[in-house]
PDB file of C-alpha atoms in Angstrom:
ATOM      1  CA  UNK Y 250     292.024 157.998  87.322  1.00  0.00           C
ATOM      2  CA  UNK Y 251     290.863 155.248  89.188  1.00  0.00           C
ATOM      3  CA  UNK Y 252     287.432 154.429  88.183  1.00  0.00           C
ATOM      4  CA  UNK Y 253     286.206 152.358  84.785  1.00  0.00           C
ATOM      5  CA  UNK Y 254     283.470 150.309  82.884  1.00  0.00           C
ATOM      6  CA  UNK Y 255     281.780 147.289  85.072  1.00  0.00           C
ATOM      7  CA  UNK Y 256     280.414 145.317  81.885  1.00  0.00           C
ATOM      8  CA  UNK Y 257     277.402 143.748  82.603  1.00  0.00           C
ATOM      9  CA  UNK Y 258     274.598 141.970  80.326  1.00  0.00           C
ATOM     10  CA  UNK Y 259     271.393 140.320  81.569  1.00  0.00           C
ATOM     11  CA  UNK Y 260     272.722 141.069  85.171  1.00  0.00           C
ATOM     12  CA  UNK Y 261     275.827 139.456  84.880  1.00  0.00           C
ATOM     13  CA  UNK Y 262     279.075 140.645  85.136  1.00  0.00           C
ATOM     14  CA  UNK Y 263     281.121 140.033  81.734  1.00  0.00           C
ATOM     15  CA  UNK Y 264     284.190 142.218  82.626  1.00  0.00           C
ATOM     16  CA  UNK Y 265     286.329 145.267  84.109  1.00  0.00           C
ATOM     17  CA  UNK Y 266     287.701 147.882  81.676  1.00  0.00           C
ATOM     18  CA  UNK Y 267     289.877 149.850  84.112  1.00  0.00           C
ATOM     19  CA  UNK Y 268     289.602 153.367  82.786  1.00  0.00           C
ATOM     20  CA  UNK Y 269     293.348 153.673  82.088  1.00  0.00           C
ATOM     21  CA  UNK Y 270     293.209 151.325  79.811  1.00  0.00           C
ATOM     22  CA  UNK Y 271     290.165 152.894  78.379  1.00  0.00           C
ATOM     23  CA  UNK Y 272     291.498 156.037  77.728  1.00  0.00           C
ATOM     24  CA  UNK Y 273     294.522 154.119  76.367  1.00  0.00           C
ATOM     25  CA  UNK Y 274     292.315 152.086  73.612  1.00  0.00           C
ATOM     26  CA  UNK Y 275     290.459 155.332  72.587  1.00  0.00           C
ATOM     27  CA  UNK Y 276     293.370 158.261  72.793  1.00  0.00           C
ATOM     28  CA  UNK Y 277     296.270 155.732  71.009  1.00  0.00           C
ATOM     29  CA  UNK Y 278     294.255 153.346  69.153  1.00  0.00           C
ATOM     30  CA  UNK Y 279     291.381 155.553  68.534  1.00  0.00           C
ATOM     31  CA  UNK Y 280     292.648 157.926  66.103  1.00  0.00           C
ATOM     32  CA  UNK Y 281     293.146 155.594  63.410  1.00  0.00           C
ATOM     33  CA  UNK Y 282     289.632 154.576  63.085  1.00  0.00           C
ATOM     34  CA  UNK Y 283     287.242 157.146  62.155  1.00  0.00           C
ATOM     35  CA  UNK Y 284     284.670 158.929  64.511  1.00  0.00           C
ATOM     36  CA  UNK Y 285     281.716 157.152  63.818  1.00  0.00           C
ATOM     37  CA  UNK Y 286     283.610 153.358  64.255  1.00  0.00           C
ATOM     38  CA  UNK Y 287     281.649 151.751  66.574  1.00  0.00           C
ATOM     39  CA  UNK Y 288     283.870 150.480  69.676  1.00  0.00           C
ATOM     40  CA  UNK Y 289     283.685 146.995  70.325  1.00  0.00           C
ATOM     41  CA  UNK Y 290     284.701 145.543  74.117  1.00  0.00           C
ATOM     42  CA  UNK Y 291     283.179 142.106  73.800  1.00  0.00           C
ATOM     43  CA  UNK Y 292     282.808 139.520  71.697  1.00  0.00           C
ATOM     44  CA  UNK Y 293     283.638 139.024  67.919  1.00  0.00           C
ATOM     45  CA  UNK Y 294     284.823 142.847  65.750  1.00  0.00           C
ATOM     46  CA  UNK Y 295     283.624 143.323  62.734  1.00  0.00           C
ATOM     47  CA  UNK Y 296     285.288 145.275  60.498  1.00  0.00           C
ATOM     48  CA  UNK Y 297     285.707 149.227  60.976  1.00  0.00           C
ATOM     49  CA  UNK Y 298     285.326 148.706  64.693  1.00  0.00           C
ATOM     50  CA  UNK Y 299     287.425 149.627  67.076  1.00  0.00           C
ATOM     51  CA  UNK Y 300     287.959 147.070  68.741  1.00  0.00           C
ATOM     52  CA  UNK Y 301     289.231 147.309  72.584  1.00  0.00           C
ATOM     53  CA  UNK Y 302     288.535 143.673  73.831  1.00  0.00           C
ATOM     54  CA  UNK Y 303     292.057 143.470  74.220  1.00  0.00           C
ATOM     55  CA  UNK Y 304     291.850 145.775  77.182  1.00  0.00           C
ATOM     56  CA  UNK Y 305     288.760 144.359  79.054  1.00  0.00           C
ATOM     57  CA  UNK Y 306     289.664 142.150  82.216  1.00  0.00           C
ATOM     58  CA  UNK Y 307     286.982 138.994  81.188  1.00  0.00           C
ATOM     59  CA  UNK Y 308     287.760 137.902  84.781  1.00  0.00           C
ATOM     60  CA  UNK Y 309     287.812 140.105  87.494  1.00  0.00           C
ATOM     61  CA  UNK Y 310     287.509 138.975  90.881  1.00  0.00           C
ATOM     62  CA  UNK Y 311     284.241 139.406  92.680  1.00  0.00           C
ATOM     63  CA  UNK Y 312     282.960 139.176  96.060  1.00  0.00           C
ATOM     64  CA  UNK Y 313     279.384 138.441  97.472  1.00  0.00           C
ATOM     65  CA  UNK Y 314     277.940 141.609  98.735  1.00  0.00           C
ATOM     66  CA  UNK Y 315     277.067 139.873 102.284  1.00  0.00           C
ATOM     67  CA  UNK Y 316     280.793 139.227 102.570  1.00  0.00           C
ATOM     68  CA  UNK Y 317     281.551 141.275 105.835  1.00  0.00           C
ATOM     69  CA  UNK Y 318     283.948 144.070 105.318  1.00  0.00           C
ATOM     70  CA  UNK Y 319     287.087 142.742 106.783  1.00  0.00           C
ATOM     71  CA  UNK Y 320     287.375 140.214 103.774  1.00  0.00           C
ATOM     72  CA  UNK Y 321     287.229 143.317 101.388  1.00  0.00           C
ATOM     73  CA  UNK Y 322     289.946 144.839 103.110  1.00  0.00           C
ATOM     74  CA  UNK Y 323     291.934 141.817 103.339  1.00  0.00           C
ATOM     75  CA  UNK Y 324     291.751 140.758  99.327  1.00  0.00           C
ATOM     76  CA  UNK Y 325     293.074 144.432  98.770  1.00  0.00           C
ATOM     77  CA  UNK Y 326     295.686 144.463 100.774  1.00  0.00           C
ATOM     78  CA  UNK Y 327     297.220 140.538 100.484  1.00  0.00           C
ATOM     79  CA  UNK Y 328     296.175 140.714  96.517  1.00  0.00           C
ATOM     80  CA  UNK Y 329     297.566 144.239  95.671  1.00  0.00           C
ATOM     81  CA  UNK Y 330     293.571 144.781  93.884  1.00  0.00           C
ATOM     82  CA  UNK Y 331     292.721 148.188  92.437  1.00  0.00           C
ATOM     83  CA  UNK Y 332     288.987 146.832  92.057  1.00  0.00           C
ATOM     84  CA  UNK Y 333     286.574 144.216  93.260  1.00  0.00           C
ATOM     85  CA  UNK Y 334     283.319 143.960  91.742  1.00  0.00           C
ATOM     86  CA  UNK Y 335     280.351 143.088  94.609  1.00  0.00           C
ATOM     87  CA  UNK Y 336     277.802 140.253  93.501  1.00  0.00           C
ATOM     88  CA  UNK Y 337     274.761 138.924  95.118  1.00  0.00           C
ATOM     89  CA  UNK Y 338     274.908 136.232  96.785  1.00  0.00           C
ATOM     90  CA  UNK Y 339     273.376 132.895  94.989  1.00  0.00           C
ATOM     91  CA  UNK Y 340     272.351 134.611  91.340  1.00  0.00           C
ATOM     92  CA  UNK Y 341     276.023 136.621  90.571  1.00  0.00           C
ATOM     93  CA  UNK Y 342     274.265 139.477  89.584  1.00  0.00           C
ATOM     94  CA  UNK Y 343     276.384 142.394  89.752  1.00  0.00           C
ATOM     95  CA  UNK Y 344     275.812 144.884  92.866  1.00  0.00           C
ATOM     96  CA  UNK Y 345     278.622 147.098  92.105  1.00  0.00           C
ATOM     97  CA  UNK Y 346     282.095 148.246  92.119  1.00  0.00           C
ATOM     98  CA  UNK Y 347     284.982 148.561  94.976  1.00  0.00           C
ATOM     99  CA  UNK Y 348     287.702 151.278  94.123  1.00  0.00           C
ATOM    100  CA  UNK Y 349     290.805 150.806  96.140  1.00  0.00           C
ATOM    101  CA  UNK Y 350     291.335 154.671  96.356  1.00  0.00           C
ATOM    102  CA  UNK Y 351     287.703 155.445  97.669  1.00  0.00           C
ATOM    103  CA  UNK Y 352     287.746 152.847  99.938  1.00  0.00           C
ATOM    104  CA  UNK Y 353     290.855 154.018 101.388  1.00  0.00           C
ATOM    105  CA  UNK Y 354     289.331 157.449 101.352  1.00  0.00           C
ATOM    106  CA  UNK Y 355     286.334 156.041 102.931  1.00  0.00           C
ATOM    107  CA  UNK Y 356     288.100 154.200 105.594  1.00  0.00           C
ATOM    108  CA  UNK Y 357     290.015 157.169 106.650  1.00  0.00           C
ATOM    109  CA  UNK Y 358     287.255 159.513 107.162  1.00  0.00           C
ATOM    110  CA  UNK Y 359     286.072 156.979 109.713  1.00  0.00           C
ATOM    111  CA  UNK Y 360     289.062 157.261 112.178  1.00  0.00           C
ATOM    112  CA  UNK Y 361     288.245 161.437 111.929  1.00  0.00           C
TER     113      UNK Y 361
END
């Protein structure tokens, strides 16, 4: 596992549910709410959701997508990160999703 949920609305990043912690909320948590509960990962639960909130990282850190590459590297390694979410530069809206695993992966098949 090393992937998850980028939650965005209107553009805009609102959070990072790692997928551990997603399978965690729904395996564990999950079967004591029935299987039509609706699942809830922002803002207020009503009740008879299922309500993972608890689990969703409100703010991860992000990094303008004209950042050069070097910088990327660098918050990974010095921050320990497992994920950096890429925004555009001047609106924040949400460009994607850095995985510390494929970017390793990525950065070895270069050397090849």
């Amino acid at each position: 596992m090393d992937a998850g949920l980028v939650l965005v609305q209107d553009g805009m990043l609102q959070g990072y549910l790692a997928e551990g912690e997603l399978d965690f909320g729904l395996n564990n948590l999950g079967m004591y709410w029935e299987s039509t509960a609706r699942i809830r990962l922002l803002g207020e639960a009503e009740e008879g959701d299922l309500d993972l909130s608890m689990f969703v990282d409100r703010t991860p850190l992000t990094i303008c997508a004209q950042a050069p590459m070097e910088y990327l590297v660098e918050m990974f390694g010095k921050l320990g990160l497992r994920y950096i979410c890429v925004v555009e530069e001047g609106s924040g809206r949400v460009v994607g999703v850095v995985i510390k695993k494929r970017l390793v992966v990525w950065l070895e098949s270069l050397k090849g």
